[in-house]
PDB file of C-alpha atoms and ligand atoms in Angstrom:
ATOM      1  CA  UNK A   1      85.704 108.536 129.923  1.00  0.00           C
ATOM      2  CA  UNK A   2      83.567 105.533 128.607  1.00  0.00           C
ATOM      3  CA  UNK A   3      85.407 102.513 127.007  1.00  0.00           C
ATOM      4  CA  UNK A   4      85.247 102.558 123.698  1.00  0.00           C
ATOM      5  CA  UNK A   5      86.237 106.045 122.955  1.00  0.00           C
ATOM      6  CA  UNK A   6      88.420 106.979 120.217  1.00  0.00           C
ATOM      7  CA  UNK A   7      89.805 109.944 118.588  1.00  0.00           C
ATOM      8  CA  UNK A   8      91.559 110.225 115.581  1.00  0.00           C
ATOM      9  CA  UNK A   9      94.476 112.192 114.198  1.00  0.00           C
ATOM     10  CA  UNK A  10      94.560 112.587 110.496  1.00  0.00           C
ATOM     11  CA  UNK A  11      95.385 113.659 107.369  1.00  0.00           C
ATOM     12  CA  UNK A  12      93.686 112.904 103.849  1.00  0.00           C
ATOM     13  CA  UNK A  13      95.492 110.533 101.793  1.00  0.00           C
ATOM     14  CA  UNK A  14      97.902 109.563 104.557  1.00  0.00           C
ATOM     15  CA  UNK A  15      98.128 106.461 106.407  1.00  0.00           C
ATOM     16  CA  UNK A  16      95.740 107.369 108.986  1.00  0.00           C
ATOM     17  CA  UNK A  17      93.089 106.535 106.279  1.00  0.00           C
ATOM     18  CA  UNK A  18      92.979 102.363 107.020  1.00  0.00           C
ATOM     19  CA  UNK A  19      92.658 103.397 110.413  1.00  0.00           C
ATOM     20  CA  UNK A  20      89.805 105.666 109.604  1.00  0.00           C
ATOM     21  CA  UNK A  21      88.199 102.862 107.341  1.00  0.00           C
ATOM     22  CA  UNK A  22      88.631 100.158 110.349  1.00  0.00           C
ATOM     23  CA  UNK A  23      86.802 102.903 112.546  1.00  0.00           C
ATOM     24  CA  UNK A  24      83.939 103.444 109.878  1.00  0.00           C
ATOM     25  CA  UNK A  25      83.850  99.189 109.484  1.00  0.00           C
ATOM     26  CA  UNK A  26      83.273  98.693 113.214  1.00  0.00           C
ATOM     27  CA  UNK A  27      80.469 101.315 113.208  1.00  0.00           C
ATOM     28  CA  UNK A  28      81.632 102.871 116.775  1.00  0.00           C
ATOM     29  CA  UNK A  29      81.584 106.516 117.742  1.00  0.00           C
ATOM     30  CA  UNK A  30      84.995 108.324 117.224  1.00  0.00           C
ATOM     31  CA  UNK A  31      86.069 112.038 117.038  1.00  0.00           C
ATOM     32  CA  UNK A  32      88.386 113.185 114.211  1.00  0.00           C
ATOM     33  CA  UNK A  33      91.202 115.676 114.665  1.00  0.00           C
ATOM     34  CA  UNK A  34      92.740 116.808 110.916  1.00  0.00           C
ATOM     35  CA  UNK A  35      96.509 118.131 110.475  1.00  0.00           C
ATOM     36  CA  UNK A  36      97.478 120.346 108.018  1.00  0.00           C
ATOM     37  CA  UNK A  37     100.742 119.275 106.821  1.00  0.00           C
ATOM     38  CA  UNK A  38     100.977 122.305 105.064  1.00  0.00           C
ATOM     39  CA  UNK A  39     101.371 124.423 108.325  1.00  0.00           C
ATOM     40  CA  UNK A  40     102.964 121.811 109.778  1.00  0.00           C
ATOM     41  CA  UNK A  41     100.708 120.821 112.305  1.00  0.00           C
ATOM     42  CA  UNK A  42     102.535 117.532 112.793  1.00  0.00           C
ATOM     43  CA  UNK A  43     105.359 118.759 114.170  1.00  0.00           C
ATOM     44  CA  UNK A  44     103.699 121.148 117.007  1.00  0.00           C
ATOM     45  CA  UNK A  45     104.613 120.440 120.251  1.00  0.00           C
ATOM     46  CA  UNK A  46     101.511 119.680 121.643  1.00  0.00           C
ATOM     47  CA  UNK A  47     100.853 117.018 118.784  1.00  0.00           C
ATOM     48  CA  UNK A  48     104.913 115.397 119.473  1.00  0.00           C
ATOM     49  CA  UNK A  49     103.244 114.877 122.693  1.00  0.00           C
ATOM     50  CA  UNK A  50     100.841 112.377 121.187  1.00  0.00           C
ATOM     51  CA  UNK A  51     103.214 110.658 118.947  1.00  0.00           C
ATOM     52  CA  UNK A  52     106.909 111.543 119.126  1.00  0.00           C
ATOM     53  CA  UNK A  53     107.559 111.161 115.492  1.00  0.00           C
ATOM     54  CA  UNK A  54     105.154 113.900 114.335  1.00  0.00           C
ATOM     55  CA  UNK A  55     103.705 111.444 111.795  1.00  0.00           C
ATOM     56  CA  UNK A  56      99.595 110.293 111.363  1.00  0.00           C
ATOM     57  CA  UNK A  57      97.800 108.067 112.316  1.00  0.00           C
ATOM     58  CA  UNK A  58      97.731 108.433 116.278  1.00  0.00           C
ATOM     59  CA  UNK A  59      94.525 107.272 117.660  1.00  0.00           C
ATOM     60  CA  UNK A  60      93.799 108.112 121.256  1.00  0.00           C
ATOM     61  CA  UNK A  61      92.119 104.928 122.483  1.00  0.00           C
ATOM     62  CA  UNK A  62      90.025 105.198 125.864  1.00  0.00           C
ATOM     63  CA  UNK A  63      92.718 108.683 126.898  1.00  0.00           C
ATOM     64  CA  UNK A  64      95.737 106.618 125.626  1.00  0.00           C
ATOM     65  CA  UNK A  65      97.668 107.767 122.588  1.00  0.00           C
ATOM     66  CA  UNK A  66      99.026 105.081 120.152  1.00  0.00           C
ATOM     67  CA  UNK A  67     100.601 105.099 116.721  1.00  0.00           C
ATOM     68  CA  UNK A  68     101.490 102.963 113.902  1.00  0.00           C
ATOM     69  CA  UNK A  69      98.532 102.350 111.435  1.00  0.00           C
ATOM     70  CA  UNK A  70      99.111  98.848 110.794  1.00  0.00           C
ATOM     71  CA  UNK A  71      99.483  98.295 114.664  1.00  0.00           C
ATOM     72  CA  UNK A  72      96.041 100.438 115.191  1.00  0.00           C
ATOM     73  CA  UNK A  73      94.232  98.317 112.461  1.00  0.00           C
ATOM     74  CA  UNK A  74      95.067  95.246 114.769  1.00  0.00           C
ATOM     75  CA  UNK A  75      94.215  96.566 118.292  1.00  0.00           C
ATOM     76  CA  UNK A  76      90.814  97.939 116.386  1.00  0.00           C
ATOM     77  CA  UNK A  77      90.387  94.510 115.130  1.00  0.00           C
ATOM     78  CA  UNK A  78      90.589  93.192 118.444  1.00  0.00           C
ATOM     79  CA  UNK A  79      88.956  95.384 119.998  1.00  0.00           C
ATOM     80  CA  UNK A  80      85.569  94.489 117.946  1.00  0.00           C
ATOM     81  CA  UNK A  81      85.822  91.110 116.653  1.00  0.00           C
ATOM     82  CA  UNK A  82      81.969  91.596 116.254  1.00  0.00           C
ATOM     83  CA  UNK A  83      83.441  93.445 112.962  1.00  0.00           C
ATOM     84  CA  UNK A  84      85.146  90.955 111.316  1.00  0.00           C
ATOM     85  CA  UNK A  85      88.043  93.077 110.179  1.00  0.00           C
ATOM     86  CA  UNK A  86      90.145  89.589 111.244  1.00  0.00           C
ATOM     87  CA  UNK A  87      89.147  86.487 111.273  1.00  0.00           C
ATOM     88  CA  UNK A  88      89.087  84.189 114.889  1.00  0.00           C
ATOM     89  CA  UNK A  89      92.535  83.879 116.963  1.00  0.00           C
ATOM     90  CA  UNK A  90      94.029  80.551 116.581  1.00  0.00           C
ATOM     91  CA  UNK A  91      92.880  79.809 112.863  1.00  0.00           C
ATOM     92  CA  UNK A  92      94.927  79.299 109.932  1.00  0.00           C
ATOM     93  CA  UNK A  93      93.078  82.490 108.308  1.00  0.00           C
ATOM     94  CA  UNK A  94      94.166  84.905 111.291  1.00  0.00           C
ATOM     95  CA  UNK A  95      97.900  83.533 110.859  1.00  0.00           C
ATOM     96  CA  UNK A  96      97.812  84.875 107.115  1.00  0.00           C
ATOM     97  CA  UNK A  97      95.845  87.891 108.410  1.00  0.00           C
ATOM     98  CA  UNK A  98      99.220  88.780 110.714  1.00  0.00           C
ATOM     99  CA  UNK A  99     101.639  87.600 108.056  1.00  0.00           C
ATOM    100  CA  UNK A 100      99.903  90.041 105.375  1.00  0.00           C
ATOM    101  CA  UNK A 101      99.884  92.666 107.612  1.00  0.00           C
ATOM    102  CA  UNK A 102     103.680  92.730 108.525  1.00  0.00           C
ATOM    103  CA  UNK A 103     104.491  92.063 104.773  1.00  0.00           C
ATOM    104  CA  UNK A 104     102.458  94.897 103.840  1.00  0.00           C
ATOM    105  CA  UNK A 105     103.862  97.050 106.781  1.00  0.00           C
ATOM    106  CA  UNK A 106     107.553  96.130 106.445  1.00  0.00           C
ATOM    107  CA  UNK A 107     107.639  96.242 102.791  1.00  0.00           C
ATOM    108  CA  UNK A 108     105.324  98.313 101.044  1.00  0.00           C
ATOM    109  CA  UNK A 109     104.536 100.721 103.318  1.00  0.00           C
ATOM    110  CA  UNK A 110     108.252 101.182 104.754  1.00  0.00           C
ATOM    111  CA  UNK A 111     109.860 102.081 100.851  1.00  0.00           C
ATOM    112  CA  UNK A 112     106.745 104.390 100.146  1.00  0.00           C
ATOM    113  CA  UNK A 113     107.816 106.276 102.949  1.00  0.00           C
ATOM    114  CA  UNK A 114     111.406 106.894 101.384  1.00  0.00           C
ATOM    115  CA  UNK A 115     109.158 107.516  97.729  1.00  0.00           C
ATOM    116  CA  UNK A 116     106.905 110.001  99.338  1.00  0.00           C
ATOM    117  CA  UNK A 117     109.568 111.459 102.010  1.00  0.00           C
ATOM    118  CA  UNK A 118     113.212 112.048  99.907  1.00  0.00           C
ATOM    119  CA  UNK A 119     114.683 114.267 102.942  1.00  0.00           C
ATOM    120  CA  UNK A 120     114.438 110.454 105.178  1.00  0.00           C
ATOM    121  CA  UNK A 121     117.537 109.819 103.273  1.00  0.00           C
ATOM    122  CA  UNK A 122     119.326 113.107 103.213  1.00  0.00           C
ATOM    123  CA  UNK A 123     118.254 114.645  99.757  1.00  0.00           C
ATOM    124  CA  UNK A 124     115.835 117.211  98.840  1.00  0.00           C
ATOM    125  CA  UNK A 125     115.137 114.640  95.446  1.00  0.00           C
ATOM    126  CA  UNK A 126     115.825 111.575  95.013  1.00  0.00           C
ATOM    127  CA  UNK A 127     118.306 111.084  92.257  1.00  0.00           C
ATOM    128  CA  UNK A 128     117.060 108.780  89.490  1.00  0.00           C
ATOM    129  CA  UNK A 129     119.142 105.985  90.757  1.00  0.00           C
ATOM    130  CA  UNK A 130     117.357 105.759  94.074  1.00  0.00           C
ATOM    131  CA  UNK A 131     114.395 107.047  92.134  1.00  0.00           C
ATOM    132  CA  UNK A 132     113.922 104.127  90.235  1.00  0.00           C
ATOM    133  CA  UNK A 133     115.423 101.404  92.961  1.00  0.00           C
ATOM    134  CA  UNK A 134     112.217 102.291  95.159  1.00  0.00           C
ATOM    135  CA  UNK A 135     109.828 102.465  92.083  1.00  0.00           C
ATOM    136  CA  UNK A 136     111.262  98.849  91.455  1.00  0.00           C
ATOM    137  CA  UNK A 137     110.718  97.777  94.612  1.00  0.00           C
ATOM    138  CA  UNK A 138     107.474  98.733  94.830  1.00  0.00           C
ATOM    139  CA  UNK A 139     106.392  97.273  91.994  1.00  0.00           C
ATOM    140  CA  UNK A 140     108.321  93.933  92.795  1.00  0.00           C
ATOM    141  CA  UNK A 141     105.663  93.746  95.687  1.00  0.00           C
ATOM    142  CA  UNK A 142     102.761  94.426  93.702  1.00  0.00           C
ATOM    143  CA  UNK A 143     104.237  91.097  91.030  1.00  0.00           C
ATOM    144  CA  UNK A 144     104.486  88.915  94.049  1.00  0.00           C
ATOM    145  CA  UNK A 145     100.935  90.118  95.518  1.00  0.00           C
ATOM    146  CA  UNK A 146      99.675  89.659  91.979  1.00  0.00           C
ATOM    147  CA  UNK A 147     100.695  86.229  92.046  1.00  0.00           C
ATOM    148  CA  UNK A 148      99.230  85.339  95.280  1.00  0.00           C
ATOM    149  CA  UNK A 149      95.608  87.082  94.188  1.00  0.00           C
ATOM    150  CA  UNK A 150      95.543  85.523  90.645  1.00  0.00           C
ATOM    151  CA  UNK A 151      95.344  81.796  92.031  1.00  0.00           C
ATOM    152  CA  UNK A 152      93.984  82.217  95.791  1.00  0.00           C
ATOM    153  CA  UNK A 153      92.238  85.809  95.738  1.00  0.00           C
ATOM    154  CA  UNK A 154      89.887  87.570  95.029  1.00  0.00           C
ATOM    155  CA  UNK A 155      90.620  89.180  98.756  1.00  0.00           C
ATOM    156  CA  UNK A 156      94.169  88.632 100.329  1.00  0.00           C
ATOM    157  CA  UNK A 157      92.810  85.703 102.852  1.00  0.00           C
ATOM    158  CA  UNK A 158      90.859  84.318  99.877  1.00  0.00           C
ATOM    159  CA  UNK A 159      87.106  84.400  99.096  1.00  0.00           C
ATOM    160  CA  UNK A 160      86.443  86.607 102.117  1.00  0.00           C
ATOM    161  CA  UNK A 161      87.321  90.658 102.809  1.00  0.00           C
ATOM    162  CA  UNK A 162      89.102  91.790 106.030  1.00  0.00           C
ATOM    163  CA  UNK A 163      91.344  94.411 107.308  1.00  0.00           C
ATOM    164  CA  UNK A 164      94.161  93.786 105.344  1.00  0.00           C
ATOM    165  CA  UNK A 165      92.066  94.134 102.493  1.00  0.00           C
ATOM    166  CA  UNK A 166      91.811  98.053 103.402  1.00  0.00           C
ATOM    167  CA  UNK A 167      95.176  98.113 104.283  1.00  0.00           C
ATOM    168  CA  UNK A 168      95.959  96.774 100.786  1.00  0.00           C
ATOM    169  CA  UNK A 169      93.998  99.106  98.948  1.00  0.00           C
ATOM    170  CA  UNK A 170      94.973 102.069 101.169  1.00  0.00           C
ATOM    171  CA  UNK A 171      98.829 101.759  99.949  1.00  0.00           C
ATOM    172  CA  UNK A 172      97.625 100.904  96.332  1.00  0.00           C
ATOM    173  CA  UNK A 173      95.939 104.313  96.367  1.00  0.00           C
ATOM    174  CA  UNK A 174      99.150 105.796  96.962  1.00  0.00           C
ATOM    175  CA  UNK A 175     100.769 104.693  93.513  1.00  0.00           C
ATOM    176  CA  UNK A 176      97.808 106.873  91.878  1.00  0.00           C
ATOM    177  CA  UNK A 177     100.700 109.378  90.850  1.00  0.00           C
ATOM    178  CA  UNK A 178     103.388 106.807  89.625  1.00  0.00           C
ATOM    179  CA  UNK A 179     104.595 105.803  86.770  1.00  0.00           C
ATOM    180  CA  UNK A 180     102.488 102.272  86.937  1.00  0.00           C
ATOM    181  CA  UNK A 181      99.687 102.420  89.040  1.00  0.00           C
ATOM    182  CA  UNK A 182      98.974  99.621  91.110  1.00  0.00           C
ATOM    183  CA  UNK A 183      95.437  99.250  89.373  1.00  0.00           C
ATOM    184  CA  UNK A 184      97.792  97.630  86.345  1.00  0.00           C
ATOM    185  CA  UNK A 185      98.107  94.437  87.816  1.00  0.00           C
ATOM    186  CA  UNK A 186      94.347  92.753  87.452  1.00  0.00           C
ATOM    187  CA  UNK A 187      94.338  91.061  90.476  1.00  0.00           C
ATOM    188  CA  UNK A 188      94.648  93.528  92.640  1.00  0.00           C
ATOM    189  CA  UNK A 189      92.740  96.015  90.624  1.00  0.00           C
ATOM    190  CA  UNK A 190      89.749  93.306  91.138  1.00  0.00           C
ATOM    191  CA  UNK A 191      90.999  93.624  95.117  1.00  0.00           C
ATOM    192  CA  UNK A 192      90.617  97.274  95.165  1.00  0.00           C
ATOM    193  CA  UNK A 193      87.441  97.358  92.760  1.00  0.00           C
ATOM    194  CA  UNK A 194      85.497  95.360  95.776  1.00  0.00           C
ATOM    195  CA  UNK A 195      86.917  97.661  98.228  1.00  0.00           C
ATOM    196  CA  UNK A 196      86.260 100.851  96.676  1.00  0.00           C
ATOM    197  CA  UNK A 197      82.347  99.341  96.627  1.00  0.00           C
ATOM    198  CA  UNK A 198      82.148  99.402 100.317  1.00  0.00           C
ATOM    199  CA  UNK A 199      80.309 102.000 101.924  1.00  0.00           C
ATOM    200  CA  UNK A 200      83.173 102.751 104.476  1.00  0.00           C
ATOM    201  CA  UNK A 201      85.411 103.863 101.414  1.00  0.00           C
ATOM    202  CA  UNK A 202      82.696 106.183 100.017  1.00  0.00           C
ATOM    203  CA  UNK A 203      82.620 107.594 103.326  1.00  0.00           C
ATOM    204  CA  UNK A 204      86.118 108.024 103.739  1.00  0.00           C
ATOM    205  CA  UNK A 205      86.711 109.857 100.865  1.00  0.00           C
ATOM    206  CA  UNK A 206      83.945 112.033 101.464  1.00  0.00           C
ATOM    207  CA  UNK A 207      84.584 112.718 104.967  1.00  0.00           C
ATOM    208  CA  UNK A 208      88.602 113.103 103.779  1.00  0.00           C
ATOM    209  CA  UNK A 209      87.545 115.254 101.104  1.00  0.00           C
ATOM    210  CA  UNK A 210      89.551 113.135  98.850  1.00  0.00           C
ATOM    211  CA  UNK A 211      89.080 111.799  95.573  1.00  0.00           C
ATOM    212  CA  UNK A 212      88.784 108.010  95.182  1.00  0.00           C
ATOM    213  CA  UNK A 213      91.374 107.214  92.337  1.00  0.00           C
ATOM    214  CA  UNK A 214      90.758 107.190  88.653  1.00  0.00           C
ATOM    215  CA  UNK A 215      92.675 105.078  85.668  1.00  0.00           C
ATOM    216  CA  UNK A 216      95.157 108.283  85.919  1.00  0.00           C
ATOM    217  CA  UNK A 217      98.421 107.748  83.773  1.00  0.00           C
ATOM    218  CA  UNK A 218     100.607 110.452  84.378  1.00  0.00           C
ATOM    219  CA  UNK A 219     102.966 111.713  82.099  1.00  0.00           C
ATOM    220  CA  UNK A 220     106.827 111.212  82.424  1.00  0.00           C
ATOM    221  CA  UNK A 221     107.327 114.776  83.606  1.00  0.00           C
ATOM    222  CA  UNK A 222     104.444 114.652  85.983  1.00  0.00           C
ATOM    223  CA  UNK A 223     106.545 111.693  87.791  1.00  0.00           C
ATOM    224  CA  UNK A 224     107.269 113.381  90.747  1.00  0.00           C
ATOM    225  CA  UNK A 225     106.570 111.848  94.400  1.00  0.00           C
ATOM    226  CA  UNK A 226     102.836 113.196  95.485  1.00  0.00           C
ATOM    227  CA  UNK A 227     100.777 112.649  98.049  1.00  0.00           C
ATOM    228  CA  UNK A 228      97.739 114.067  96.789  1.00  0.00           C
TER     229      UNK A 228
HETATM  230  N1  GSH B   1     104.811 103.784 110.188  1.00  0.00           N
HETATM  231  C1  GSH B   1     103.919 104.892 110.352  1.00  0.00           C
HETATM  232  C2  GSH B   1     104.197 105.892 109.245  1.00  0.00           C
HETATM  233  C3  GSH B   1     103.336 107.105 109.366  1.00  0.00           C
HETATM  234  C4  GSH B   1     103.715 108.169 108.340  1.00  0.00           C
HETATM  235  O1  GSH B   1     104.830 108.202 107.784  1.00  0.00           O
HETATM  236  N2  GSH B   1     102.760 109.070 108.085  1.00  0.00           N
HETATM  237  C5  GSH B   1     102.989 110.149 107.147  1.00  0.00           C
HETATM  238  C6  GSH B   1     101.805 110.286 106.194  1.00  0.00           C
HETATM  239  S1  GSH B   1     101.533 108.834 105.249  1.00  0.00           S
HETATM  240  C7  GSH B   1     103.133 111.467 107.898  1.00  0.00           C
HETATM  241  O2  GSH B   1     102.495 111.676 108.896  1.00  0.00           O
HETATM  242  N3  GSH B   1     103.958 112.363 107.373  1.00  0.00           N
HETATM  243  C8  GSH B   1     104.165 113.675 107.918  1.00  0.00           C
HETATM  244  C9  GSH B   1     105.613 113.984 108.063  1.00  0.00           C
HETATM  245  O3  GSH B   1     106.463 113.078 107.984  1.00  0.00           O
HETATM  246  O4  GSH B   1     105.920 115.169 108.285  1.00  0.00           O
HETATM  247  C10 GSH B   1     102.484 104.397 110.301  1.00  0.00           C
HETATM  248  O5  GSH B   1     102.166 103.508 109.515  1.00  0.00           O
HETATM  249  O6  GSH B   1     101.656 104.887 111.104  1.00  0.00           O
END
């Protein structure tokens, strides 16, 4: 085994995909693995092996398997600081990069997983009332990153990109199907416009055989919870 070798487990449109962009950022070698949710690959017992939780990503890092995309964004950034994806320990800029990551972690990514996944709180559907408490939430973090873009953007640390940026635009993709997409608040539509420019998105999507995401408005009755 050399150092340096990675494989990752995936699925399109999931959260493995930041880990996938940090992968095609740093420019090193790794093997991909894809799940199909449909047959439930996640949950074989040879995959709950790998990570417990039968969930993506899991990236098997020099033989070792780890989990937690926002977690696997950092060790990759470590890993290769030749790749910029955070800027240098001990600065000001690398305290932000931590603080976005958690925030976006904690917060966003944590109440998309009840959107996406009703049966995490008991129900097959959500019923409106929870419905619309999540979509509210959601959209509550998008106002405050809005606010933080408009005056000190046009990337989360400022005037330059890093990981969080893909990160960010990642779990923006993700409100492609809801009733406002995240692409309605300018700031972070500007965000996710200079992401979506970068050749490691292009490849992503075509090596995830997913689409990037258009100015879709969905109609009322289309509102259900969608991951692709
Ligand atoms: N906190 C985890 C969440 C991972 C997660 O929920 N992944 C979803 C896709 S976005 C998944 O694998 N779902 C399959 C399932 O729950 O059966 C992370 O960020 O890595």
């Amino acid at each position: 085994m050399t150092a340096n070798s990675y494989t990752l487990y995936y699925a399109p449109s999931t959260a493995s995909m930041v880990v996938h962009l940090a992968l095609l950022e740093i420019g090193a070698p790794y093997e991909l693995k894809r799940l199909d949710f449909r047959a439930g690959e996640q949950r074989d017992p040879a995959y709950l092996a790998l990570n417990p939780q039968g969930v993506v990503p899991t990236l098997i890092i020099d033989g070792k398997p780890m989990v937690e995309s926002a977690a696997l964004l950092m060790i990759l950034a470590d890993r290769h600081p030749e790749s910029h994806l955070a800027p240098a320990p001990g600065t000001p800029e690398r305290d932000a990069w931590y603080q976005w990551i958690v925030y976006l972690s904690n917060n966003l990514a944590a109440t998309y997983r009840f959107w996406f996944y009703p049966l995490d709180l008991g129900a097959e559907q959500h019923p409106p009332v929870v419905r619309q408490a999540l979509q509210r939430k959601i959209e509550g973090i998008w106002d405050r990153l809005e606010s933080v873009l408009s005056v000190g953007g046009p990337y989360l640390l400022g005037s330059e990109f890093s990981g969080v940026d893909l990160l960010l635009t990642m779990l923006m993709r993700w409100s492609r199907n809801m009733p406002r997409t995240a692409l309605e608040w300018p700031s972070l539509k500007r965000l996710a416009d200079l992401v979506r420019t970068r050749p490691s998105w292009k490849k992503v999507c075509e090596i995830e055989g997913t689409t990037d995401w258009p100015n879709y408005r969905p109609l009322a009755s289309e509102w259900t919870a969608r991951l692709d």
